[in-house]
mmCIF file with all atom_site columns, C-alpha atoms (C1' of nucleotides) in Angstrom:
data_model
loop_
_atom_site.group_PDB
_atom_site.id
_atom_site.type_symbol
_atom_site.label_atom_id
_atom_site.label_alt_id
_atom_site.label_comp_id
_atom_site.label_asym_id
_atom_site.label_entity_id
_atom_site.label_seq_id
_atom_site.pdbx_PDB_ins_code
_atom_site.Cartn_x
_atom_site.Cartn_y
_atom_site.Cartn_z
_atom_site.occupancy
_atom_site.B_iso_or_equiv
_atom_site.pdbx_formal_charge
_atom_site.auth_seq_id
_atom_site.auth_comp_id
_atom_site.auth_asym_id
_atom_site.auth_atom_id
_atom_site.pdbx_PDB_model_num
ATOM 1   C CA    . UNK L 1 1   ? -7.053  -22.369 -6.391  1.00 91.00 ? 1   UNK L CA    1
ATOM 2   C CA    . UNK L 1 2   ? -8.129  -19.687 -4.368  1.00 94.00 ? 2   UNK L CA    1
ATOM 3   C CA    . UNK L 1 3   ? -5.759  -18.359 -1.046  1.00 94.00 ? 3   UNK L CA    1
ATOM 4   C CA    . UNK L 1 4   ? -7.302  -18.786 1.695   1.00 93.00 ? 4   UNK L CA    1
ATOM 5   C CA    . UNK L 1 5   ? -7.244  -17.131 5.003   1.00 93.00 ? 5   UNK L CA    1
ATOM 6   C CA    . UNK L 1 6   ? -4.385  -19.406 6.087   1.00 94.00 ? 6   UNK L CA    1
ATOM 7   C CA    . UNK L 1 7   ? -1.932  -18.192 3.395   1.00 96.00 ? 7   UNK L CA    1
ATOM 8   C CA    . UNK L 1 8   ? -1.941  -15.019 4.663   1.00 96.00 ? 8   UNK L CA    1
ATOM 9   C CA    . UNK L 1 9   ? -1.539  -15.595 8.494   1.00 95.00 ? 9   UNK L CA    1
ATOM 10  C CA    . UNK L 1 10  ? 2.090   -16.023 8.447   1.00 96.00 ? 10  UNK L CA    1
ATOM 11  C CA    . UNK L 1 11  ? 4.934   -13.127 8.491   1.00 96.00 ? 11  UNK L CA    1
ATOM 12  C CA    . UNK L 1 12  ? 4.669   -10.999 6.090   1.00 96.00 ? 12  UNK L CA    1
ATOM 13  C CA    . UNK L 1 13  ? 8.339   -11.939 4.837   1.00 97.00 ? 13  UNK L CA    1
ATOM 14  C CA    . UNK L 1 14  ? 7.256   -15.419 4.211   1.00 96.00 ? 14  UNK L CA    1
ATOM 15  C CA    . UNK L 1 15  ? 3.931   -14.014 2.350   1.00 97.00 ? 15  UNK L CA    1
ATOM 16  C CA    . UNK L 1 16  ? 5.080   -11.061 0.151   1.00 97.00 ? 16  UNK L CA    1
ATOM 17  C CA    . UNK L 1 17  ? 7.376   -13.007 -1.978  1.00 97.00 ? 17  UNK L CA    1
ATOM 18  C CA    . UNK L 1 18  ? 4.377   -15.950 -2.574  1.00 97.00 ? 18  UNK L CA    1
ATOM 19  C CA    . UNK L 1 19  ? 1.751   -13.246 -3.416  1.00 97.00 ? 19  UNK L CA    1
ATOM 20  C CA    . UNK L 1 20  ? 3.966   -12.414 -6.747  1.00 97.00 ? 20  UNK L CA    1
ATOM 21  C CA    . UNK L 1 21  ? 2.838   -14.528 -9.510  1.00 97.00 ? 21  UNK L CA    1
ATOM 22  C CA    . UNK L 1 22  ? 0.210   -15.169 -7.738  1.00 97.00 ? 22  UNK L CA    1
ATOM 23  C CA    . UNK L 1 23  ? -3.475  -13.781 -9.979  1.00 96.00 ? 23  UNK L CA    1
ATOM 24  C CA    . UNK L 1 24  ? -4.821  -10.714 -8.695  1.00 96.00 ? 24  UNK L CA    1
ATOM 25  C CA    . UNK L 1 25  ? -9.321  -11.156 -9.318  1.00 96.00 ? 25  UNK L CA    1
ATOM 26  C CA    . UNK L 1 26  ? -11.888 -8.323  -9.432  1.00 95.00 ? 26  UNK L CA    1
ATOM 27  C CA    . UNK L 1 27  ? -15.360 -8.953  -10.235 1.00 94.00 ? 27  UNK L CA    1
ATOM 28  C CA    . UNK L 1 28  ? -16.991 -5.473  -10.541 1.00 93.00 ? 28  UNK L CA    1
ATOM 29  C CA    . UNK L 1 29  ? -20.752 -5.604  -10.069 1.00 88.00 ? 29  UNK L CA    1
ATOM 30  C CA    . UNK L 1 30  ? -21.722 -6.328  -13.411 1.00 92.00 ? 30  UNK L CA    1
ATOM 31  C CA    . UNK L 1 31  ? -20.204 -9.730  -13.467 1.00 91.00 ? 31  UNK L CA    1
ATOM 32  C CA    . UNK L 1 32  ? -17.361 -8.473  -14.923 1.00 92.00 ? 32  UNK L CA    1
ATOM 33  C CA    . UNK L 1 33  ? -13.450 -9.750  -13.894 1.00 94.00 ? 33  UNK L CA    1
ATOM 34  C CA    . UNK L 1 34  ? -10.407 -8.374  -14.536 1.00 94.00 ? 34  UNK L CA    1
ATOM 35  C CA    . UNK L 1 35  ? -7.649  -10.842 -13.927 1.00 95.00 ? 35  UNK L CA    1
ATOM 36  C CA    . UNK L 1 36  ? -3.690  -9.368  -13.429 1.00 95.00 ? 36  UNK L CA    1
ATOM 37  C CA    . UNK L 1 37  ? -0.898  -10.956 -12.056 1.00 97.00 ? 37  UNK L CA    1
ATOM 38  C CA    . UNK L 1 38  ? 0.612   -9.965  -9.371  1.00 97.00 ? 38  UNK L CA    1
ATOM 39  C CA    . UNK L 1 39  ? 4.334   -8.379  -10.468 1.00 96.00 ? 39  UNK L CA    1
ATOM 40  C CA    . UNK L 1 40  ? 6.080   -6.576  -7.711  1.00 97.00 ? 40  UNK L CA    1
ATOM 41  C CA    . UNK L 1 41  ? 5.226   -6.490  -3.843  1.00 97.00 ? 41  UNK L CA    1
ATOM 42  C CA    . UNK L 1 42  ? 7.042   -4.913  -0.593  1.00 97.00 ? 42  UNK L CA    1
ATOM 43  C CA    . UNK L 1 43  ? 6.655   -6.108  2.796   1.00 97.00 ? 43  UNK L CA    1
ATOM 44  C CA    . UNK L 1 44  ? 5.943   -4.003  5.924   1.00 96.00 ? 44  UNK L CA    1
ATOM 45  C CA    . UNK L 1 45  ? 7.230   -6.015  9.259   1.00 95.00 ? 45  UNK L CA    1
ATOM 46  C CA    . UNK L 1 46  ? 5.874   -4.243  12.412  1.00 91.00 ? 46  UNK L CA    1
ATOM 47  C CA    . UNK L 1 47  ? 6.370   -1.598  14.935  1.00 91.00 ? 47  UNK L CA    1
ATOM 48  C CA    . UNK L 1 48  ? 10.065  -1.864  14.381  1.00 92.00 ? 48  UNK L CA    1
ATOM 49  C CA    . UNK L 1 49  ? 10.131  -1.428  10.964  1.00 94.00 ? 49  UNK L CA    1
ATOM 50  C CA    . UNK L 1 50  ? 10.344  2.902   10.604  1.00 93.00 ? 50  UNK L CA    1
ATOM 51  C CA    . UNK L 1 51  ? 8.591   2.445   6.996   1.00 94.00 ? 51  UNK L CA    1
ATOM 52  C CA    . UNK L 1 52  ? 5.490   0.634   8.511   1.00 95.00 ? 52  UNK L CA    1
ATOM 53  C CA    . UNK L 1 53  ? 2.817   2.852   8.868   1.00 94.00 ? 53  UNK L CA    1
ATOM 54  C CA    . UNK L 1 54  ? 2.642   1.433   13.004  1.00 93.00 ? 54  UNK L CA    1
ATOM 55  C CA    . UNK L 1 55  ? 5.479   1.881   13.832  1.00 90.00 ? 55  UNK L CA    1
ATOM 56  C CA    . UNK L 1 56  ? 4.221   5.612   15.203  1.00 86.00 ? 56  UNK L CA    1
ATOM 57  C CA    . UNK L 1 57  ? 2.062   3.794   17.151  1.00 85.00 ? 57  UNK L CA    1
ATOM 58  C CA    . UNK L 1 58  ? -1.117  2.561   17.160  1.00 87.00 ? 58  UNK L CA    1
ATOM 59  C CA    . UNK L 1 59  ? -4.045  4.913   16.145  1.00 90.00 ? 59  UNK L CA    1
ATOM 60  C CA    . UNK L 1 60  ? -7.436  4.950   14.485  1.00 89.00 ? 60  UNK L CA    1
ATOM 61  C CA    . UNK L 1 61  ? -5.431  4.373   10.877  1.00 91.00 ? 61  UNK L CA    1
ATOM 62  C CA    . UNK L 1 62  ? -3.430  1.631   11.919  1.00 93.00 ? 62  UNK L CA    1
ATOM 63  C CA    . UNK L 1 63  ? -5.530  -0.207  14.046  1.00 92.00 ? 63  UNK L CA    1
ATOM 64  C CA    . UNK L 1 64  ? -6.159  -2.070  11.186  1.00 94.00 ? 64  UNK L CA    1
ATOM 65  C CA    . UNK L 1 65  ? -2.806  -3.562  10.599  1.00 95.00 ? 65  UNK L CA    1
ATOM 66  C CA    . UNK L 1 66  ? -3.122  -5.005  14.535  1.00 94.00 ? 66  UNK L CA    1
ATOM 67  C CA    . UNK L 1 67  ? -6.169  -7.047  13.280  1.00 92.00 ? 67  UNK L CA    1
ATOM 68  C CA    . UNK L 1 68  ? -6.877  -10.025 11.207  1.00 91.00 ? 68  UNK L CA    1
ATOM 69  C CA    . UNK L 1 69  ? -4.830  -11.354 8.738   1.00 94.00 ? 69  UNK L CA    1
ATOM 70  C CA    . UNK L 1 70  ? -5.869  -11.326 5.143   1.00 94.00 ? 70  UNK L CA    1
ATOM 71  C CA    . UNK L 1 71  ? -8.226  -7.657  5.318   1.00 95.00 ? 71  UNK L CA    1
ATOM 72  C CA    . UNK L 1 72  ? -7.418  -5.254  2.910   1.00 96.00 ? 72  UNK L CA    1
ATOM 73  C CA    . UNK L 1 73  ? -5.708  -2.235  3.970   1.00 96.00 ? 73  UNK L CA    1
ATOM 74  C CA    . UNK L 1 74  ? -6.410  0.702   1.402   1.00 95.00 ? 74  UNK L CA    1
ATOM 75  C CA    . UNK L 1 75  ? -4.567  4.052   1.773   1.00 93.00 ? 75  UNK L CA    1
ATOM 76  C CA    . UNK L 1 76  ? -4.665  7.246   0.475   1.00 94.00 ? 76  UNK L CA    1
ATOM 77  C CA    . UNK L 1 77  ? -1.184  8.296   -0.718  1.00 94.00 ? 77  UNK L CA    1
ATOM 78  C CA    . UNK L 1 78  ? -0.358  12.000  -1.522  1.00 93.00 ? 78  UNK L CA    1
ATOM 79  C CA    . UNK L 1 79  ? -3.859  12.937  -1.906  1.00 92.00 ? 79  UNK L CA    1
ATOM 80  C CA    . UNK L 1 80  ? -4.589  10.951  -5.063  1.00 94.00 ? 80  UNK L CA    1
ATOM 81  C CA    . UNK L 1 81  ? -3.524  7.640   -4.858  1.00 95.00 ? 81  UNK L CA    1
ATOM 82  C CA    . UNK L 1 82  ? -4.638  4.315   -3.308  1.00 96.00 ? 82  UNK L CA    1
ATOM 83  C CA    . UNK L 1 83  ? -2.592  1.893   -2.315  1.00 96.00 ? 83  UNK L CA    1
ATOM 84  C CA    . UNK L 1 84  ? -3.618  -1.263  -1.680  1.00 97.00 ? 84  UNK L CA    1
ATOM 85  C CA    . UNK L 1 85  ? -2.255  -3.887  1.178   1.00 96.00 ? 85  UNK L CA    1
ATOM 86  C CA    . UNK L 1 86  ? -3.177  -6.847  2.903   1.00 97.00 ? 86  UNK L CA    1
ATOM 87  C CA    . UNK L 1 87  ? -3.173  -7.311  6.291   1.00 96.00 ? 87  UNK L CA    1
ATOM 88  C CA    . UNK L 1 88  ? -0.575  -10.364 7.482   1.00 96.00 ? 88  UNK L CA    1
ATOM 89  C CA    . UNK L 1 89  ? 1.177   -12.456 10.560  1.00 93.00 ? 89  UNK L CA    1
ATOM 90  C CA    . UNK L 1 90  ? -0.422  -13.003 13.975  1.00 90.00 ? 90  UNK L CA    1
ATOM 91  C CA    . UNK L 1 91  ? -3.121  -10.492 15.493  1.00 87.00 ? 91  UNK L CA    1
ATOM 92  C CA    . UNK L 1 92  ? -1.595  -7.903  17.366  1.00 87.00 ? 92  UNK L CA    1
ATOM 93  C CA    . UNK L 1 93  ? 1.220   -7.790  15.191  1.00 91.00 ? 93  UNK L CA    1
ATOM 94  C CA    . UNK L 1 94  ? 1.356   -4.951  12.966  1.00 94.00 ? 94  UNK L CA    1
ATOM 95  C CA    . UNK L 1 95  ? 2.890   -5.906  9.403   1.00 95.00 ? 95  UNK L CA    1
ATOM 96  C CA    . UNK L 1 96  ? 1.124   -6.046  5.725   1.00 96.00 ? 96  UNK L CA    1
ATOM 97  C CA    . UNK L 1 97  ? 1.817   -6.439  2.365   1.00 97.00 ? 97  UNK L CA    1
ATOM 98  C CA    . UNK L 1 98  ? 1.712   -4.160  0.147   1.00 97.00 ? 98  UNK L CA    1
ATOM 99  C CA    . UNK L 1 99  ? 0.749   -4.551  -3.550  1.00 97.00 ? 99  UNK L CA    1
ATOM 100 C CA    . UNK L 1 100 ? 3.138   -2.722  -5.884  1.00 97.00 ? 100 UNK L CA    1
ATOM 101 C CA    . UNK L 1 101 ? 2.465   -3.529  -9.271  1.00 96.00 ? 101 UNK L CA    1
ATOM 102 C CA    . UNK L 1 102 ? 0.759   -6.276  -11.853 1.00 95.00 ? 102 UNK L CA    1
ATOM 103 C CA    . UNK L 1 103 ? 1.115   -7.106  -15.322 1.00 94.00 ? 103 UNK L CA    1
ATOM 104 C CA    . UNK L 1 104 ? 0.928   -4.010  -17.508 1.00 92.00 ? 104 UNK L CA    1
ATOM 105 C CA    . UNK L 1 105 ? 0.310   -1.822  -14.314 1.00 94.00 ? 105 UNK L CA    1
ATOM 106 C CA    . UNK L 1 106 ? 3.403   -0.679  -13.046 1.00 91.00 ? 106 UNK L CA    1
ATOM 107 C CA    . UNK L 1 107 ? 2.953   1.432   -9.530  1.00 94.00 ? 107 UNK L CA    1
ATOM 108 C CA    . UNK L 1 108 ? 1.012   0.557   -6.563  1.00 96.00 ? 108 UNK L CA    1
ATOM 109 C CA    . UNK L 1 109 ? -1.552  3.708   -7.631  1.00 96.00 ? 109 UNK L CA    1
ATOM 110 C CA    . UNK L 1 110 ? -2.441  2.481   -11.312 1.00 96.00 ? 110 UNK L CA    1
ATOM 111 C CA    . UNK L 1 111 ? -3.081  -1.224  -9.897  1.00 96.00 ? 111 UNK L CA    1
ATOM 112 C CA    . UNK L 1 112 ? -5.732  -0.099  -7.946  1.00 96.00 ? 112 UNK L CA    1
ATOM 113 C CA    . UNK L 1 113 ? -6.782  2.718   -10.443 1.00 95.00 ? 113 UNK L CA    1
ATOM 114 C CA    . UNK L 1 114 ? -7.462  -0.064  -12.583 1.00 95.00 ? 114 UNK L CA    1
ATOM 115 C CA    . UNK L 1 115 ? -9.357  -2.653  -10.314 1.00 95.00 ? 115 UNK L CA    1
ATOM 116 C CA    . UNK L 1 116 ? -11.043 0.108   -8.820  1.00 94.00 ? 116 UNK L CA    1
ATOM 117 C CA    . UNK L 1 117 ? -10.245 -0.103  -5.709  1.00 95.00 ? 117 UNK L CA    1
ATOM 118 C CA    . UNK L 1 118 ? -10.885 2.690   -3.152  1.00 92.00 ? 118 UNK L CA    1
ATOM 119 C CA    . UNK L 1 119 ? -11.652 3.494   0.412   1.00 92.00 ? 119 UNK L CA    1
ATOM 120 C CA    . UNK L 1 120 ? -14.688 1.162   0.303   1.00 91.00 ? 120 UNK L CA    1
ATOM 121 C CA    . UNK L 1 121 ? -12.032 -1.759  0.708   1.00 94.00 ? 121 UNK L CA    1
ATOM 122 C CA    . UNK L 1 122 ? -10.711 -0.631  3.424   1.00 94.00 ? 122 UNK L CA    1
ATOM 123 C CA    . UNK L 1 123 ? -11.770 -3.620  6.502   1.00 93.00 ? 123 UNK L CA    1
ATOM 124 C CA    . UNK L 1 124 ? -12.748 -6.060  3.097   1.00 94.00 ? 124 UNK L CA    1
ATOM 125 C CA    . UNK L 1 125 ? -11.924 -9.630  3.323   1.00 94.00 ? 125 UNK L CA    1
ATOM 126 C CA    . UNK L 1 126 ? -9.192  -10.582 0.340   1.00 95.00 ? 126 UNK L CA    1
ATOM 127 C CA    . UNK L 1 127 ? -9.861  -14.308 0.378   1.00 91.00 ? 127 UNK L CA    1
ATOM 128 C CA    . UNK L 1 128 ? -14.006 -16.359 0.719   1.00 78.00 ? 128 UNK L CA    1
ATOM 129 C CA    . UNK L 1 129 ? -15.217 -12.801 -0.950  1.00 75.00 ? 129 UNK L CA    1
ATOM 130 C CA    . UNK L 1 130 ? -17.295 -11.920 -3.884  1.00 80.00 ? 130 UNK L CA    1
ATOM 131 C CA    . UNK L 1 131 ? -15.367 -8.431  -5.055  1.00 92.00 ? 131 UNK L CA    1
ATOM 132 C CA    . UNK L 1 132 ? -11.737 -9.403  -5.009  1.00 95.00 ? 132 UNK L CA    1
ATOM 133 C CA    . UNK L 1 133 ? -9.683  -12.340 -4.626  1.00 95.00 ? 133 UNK L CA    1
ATOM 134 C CA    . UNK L 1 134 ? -5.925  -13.881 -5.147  1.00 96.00 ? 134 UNK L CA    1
ATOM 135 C CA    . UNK L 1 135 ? -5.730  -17.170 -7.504  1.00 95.00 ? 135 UNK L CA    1
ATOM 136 C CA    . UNK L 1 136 ? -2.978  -19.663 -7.156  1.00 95.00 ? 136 UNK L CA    1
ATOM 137 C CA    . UNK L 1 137 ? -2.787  -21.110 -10.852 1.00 94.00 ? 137 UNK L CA    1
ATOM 138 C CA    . UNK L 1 138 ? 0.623   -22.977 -9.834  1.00 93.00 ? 138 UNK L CA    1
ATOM 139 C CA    . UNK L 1 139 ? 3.041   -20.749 -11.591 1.00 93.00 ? 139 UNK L CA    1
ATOM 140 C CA    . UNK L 1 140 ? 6.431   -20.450 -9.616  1.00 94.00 ? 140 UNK L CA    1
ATOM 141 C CA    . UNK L 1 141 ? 7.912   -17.262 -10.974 1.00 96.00 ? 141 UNK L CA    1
ATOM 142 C CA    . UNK L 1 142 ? 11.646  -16.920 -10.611 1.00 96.00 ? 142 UNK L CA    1
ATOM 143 C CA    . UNK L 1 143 ? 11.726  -13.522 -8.274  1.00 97.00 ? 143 UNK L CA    1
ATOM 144 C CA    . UNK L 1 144 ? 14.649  -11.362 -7.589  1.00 96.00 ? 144 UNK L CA    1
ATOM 145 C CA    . UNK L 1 145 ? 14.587  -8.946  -4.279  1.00 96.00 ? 145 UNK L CA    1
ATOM 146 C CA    . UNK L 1 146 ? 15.393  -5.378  -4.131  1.00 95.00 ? 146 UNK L CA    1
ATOM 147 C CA    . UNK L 1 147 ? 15.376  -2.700  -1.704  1.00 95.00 ? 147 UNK L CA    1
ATOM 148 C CA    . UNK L 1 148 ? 12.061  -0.780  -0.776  1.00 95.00 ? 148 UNK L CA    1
ATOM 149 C CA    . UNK L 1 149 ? 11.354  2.460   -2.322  1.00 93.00 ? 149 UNK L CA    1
ATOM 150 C CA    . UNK L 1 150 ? 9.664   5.684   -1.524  1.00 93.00 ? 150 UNK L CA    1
ATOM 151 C CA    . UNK L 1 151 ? 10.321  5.444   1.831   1.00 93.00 ? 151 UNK L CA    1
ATOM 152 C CA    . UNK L 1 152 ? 13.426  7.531   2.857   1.00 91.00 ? 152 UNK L CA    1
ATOM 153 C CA    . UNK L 1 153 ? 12.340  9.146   5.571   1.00 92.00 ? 153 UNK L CA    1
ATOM 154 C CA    . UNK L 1 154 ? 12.106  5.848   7.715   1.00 93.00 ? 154 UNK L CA    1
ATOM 155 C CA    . UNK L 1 155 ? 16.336  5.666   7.769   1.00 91.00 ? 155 UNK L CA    1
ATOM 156 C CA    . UNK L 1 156 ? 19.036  4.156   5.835   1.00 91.00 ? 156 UNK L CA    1
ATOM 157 C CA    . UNK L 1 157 ? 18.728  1.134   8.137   1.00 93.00 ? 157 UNK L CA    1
ATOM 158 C CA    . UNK L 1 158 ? 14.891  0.144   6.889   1.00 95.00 ? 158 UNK L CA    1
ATOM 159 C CA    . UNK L 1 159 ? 15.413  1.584   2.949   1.00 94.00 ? 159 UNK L CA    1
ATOM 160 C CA    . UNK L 1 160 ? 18.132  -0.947  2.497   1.00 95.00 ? 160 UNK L CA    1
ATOM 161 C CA    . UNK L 1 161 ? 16.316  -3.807  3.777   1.00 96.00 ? 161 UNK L CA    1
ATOM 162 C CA    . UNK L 1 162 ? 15.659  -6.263  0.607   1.00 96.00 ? 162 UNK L CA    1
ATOM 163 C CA    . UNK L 1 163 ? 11.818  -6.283  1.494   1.00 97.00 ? 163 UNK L CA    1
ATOM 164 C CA    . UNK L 1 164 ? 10.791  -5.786  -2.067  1.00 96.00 ? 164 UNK L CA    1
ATOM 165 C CA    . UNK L 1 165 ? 10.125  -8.699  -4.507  1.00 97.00 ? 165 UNK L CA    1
ATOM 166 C CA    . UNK L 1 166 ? 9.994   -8.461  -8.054  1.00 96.00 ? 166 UNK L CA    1
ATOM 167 C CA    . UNK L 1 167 ? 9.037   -11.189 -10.317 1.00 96.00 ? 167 UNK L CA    1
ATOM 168 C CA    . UNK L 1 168 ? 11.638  -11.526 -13.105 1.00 93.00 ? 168 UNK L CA    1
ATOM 169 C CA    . UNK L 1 169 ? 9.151   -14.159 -15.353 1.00 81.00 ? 169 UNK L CA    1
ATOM 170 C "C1'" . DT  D 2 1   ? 11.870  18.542  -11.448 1.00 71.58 ? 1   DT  D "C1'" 1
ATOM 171 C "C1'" . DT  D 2 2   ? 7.601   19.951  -10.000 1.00 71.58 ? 2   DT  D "C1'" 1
ATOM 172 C "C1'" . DA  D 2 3   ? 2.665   20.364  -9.182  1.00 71.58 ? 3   DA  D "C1'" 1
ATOM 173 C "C1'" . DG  D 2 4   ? -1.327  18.266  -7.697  1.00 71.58 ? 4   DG  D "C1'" 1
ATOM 174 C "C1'" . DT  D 2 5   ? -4.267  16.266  -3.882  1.00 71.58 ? 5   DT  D "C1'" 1
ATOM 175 C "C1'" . DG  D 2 6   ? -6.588  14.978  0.642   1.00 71.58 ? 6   DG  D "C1'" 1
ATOM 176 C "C1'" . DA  D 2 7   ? -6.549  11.893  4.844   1.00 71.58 ? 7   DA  D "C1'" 1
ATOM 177 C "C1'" . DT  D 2 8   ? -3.938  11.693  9.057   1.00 71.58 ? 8   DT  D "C1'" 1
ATOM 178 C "C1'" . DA  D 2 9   ? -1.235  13.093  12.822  1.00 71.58 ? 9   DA  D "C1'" 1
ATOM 179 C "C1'" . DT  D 2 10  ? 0.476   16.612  15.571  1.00 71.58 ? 10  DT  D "C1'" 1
ATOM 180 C "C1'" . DC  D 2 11  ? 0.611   20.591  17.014  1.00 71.58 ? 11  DC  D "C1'" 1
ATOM 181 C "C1'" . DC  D 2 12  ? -1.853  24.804  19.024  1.00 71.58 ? 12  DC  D "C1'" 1
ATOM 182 C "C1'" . DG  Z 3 1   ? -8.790  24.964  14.165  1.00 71.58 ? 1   DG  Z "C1'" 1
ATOM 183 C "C1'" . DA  Z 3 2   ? -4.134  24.970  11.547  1.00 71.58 ? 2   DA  Z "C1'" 1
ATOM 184 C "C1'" . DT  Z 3 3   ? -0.276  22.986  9.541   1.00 71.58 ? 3   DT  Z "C1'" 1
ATOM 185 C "C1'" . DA  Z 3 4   ? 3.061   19.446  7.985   1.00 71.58 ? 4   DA  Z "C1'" 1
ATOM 186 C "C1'" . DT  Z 3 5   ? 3.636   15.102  6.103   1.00 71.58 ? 5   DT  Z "C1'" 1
ATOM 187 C "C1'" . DC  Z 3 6   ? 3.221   11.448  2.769   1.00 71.58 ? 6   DC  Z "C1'" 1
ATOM 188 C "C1'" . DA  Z 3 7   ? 4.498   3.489   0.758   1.00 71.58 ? 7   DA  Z "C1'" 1
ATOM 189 C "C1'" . DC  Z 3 8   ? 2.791   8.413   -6.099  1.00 71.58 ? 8   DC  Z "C1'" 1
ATOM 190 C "C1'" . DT  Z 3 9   ? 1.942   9.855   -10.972 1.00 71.58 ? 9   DT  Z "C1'" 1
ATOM 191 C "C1'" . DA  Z 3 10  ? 1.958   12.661  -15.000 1.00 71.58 ? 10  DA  Z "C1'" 1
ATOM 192 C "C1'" . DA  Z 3 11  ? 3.627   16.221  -17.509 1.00 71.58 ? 11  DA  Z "C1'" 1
ATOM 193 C "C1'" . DA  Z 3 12  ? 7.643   18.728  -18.912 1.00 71.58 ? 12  DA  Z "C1'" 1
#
DNA sequence: TTAGTGATATCC
DNA sequence: GATATCACTAAA
């Protein structure tokens, strides 16, 4: 089963843990599809949250998180890597989930290294699309949470928060 | 532990 | 226009 637009139009808190063991899908444009399952994510909850990209305020490269639920936020981390997230909750509210890792790709940078995914995905649709998608093949992964990483400048306050979920098998 | 890399934001 | 910052990785 596909996700559709509905899964991801709830908070972010809700979605993050459901997206792991959920199956990542490329189809490159040779028909080709690369299938990984979704491992690790973190969630980013809003203007509140210090380690949210909006929480400086909204500008050109977060309008994106204010908008509709289920795009595909790409960004360019140190230079070299992408990261990919997807855009949840109610319009207007800024929060996303971030994709961390998959099976055999561990770090946000080599997922998308591996599906390929780069700046052109930025706006893209992650559900009712031809390029990427998320399967539900009913697997209900035992997960563990953690604290977020990578993010210390946004305060001891947001880096303990347990907003990371890993799936444990 | 450190270099590498470039888009973004925040200053002039 | 210039600089500082950064949700990382690979090599050592």
């Amino acid at each position: 089963m596909i996700l559709g637009k509905e899964f991801f139009y709830r908070d972010c808190l809700d979605v993050a843990p459901e997206l792991v063991g959920k199956i990542l899908v490329r189809r490159f444009d040779n028909g080709e599809e690369i299938r990984v399952r979704i491992t690790e994510t973190e969630a980013y909850r809003g203007v509140e949250d210090k380690a949210c990209h909006a929480s400086k305020g909204r500008t050109p490269r977060t309008e994106i998180l204010y908008g509709e639920s289920g795009i595909i936020y790409v960004y360019l981390c140190y230079g070299i890597h992408w990261l990919m997230n997807v855009i949840t909750g109610e319009k207007e509210q800024p929060q996303g989930v971030l994709f961390r890792a998959g099976e055999g790709y561990n770090g946000p940078a080599k997922l998308t290294k591996a599906l390929q995914i780069d700046k052109s995905f930025k706006y893209k649709a992650l559900y009712d699309n031809s390029e990427i998608w998320v399967e539900d093949d009913g697997l209900r992964p035992e997960i563990r949470t953690d604290k977020r990483v990578g993010i210390d400048y946004a305060g001891e306050e947001w880096v303990n928060k347990p907003w990371r979920f890993i799936m444990v098998r």
